[in-house]
Short mmCIF file of C-alpha atoms in Angstrom, two decimals:
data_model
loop_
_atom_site.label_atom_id
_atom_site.label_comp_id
_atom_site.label_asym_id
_atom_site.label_seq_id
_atom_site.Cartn_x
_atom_site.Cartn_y
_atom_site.Cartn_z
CA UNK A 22 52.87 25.76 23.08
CA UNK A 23 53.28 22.43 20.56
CA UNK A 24 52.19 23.45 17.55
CA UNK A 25 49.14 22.02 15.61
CA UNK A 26 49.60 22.61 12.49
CA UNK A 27 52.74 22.36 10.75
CA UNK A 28 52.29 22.08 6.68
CA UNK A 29 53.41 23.94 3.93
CA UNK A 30 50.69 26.32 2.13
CA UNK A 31 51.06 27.96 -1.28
CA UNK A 32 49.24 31.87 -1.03
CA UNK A 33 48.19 32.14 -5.03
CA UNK A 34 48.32 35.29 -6.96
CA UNK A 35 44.95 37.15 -7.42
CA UNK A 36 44.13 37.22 -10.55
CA UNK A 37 42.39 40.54 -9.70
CA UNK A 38 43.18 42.57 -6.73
CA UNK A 39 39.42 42.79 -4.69
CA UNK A 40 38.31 45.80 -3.80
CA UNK A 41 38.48 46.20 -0.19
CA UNK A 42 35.32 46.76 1.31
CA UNK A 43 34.55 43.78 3.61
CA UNK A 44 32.51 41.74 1.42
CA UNK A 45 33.50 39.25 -0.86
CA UNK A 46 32.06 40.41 -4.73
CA UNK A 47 31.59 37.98 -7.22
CA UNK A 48 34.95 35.82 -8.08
CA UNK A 49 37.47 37.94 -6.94
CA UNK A 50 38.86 35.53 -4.11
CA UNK A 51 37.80 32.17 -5.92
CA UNK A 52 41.41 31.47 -6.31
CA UNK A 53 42.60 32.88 -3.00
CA UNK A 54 43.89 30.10 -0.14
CA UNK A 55 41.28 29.19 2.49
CA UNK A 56 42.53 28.19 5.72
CA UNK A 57 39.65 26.94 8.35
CA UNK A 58 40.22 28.66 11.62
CA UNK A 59 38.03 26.91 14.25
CA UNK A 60 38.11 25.49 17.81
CA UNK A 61 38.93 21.68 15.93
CA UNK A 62 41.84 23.13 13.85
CA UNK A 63 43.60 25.40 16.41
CA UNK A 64 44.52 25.36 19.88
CA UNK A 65 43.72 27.94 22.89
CA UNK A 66 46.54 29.91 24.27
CA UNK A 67 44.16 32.15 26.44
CA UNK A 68 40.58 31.31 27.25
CA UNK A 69 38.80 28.34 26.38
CA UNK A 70 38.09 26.55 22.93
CA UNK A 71 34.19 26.26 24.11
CA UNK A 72 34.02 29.90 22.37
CA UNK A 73 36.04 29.69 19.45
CA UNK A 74 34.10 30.60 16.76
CA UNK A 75 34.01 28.92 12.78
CA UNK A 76 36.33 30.93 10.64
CA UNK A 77 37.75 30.75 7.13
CA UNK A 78 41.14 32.66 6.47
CA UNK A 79 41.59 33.87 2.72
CA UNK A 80 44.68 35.20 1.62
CA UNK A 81 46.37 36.28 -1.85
CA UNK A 82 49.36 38.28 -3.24
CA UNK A 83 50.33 40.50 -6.38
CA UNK A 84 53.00 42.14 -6.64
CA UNK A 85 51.84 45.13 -5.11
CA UNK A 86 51.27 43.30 -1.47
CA UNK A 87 49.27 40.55 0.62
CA UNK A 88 45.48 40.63 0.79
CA UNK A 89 43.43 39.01 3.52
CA UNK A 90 39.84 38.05 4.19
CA UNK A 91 37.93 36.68 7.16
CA UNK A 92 34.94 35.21 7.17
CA UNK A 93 34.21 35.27 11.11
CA UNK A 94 30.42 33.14 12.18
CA UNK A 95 30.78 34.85 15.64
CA UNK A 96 28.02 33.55 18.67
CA UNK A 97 29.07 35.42 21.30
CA UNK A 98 28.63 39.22 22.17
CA UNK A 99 31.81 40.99 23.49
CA UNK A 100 31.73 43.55 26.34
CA UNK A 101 35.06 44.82 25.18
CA UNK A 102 34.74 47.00 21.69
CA UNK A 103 38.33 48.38 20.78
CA UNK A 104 38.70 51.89 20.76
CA UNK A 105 40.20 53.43 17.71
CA UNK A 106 43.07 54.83 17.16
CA UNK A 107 44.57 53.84 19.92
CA UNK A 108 47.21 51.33 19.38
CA UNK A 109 47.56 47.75 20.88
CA UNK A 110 44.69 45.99 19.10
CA UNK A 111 44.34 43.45 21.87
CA UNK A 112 40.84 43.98 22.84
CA UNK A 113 37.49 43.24 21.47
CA UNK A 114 36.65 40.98 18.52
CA UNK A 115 39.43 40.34 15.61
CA UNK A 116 41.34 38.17 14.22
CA UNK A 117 45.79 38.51 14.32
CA UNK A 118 48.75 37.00 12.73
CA UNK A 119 51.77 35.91 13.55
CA UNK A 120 54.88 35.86 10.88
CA UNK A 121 58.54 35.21 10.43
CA UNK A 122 60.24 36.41 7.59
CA UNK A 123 63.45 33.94 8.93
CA UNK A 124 61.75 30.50 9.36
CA UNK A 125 64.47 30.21 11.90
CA UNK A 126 63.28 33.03 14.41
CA UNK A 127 61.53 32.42 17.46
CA UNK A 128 60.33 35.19 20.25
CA UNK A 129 58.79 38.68 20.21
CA UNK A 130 61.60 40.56 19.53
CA UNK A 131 61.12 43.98 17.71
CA UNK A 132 62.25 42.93 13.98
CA UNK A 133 62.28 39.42 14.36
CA UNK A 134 58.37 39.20 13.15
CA UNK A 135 55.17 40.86 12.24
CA UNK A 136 52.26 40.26 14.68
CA UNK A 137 49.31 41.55 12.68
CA UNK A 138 45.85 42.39 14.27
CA UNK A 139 42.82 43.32 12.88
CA UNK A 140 39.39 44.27 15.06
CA UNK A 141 36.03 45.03 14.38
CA UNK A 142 36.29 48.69 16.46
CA UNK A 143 33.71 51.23 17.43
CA UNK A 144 31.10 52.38 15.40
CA UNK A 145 31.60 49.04 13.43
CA UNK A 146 34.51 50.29 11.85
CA UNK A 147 37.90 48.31 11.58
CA UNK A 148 40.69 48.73 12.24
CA UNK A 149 44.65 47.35 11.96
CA UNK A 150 47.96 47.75 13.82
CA UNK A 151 51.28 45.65 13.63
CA UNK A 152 52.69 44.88 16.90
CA UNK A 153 56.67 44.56 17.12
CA UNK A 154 57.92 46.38 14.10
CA UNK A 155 55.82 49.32 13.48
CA UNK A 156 55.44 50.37 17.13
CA UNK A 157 57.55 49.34 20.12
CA UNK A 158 57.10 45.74 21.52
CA UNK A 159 53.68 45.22 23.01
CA UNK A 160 52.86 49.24 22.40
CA UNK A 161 51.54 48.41 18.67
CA UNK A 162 51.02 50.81 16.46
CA UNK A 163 48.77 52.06 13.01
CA UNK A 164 50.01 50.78 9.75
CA UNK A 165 49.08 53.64 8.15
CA UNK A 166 49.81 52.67 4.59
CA UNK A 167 47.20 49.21 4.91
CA UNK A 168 43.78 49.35 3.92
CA UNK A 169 41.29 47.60 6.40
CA UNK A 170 37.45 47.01 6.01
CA UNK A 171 34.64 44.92 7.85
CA UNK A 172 31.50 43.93 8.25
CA UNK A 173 28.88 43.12 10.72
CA UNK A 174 25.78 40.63 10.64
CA UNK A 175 24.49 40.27 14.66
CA UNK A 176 27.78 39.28 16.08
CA UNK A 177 29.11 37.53 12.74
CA UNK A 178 31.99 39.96 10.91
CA UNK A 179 34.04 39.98 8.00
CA UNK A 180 37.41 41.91 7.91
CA UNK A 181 39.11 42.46 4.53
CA UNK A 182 42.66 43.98 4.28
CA UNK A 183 45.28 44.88 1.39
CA UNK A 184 48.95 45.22 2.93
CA UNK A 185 51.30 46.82 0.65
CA UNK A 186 55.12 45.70 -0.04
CA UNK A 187 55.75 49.11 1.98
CA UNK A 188 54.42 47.36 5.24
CA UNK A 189 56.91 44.19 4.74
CA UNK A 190 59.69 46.35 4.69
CA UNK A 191 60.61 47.30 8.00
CA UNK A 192 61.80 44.09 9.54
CA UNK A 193 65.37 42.87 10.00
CA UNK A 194 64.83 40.52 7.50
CA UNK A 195 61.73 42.08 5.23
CA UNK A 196 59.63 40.30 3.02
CA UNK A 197 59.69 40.82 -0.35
CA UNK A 198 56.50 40.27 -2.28
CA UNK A 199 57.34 37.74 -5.20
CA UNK A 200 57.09 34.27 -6.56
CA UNK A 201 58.92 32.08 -4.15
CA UNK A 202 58.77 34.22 -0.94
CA UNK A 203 58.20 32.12 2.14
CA UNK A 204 57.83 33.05 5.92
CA UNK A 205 56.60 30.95 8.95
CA UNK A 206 52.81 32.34 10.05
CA UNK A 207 50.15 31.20 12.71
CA UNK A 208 46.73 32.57 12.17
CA UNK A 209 44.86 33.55 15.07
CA UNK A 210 41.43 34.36 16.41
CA UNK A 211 41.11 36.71 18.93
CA UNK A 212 37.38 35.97 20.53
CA UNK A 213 35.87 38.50 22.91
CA UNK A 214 33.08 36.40 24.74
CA UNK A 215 31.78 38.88 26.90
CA UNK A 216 34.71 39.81 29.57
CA UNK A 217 36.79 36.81 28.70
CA UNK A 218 39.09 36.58 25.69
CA UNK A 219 40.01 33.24 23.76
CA UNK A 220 43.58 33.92 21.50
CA UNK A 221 43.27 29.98 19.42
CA UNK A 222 45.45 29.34 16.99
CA UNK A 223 46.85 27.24 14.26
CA UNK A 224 50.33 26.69 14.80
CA UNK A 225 53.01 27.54 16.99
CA UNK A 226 52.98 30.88 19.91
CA UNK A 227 56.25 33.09 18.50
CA UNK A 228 58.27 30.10 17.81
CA UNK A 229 58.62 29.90 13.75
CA UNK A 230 60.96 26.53 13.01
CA UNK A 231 57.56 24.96 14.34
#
């Protein structure tokens, strides 16, 4: 798919690492960068843009690893719920990421990327697996060293993660967590309206030079 976004963005350093409970507390991501994840920034790869719903993308670094925050004003009910513990985190409501340590890679080939995803699971709980380097192509697995929180208003959700240096490590080319680091990354929503699922997203589909 063309890509629709295609821009440089600096990730700052947190000038305090926020406790990860799914709720953003005082100033801790004031300084964080805010991407806008909606159906006028991204484009659909599955479903339909009619359901995308307004997002905002946070995300900051220390030296210890990458922390992310959605803010997710969800309108739609989904009939899927992820089960936990189970792997694949393709179901229900959440939000993924795709991203190439080589700005040169393209494809889903175990390695070659980290495809993040993060869902709102049962029992409101949440939940994260990494796709093509922890588990085995389209298997996924648990990142068992990340930290993963969320929460729910109606069907509006927050997820909040840490992901420590230890989970950048695994790839052909890992990522090291310093000053001057880059890597190519789409951020995606995964929407569960009901039975159908929009993926929309703001860049390239597993094709990083774009």
């Amino acid at each position: 798919a063309a890509h629709t976004e295609n821009v440089q963005h600096n990730i700052p350093m947190a000038a305090t690492a926020p406790t990860i409970d799914g709720v953003i507390s005082g100033d801790e991501w004031d300084n964080a960068l805010a991407i806008k994840v909606n159906k006028d920034t991204t484009q659909a790869v599955s479903g339909t843009l009619d359901t995308c719903p307004d997002a905002t993308f946070y995300w900051m670094w220390n030296y210890d690893g990458l922390y992310f925050f959605a803010d997710v004003k969800d309108s739609t009910a989904p009939a899927t719920v992820h089960a936990r513990n189970v792997g694949s985190y393709n179901s229900g409501d959440g939000v993924q990421f795709c991203i190439y340590p080589d700005v040169t890679a393209s494809g889903s080939n175990v390695g070659d990327l980290y495809f993040w995803s993060l869902v709102v699971a049962e029992d409101g709980k949440a939940e994260i697996g990494e796709h093509f380097v922890f588990g085995t192509g389209s298997a996924g697995a648990d990142v068992e060293d990340a930290v993963v929180a969320c929460t729910k208003d109606g069907t509006n959700y927050t997820i909040e993660a840490f992901m420590p240096c230890v989970c950048w490590e695994s790839s052909n080319m890992p990522i090291t967590v310093v000053d001057g680091t880059t890597f190519a990354m789409t951020n995606v929503i995964m929407e569960q309206d009901g039975a159908a699922q929009l993926l929309a997203l703001d860049s390239s589909w597993f094709d990083g030079p774009t």
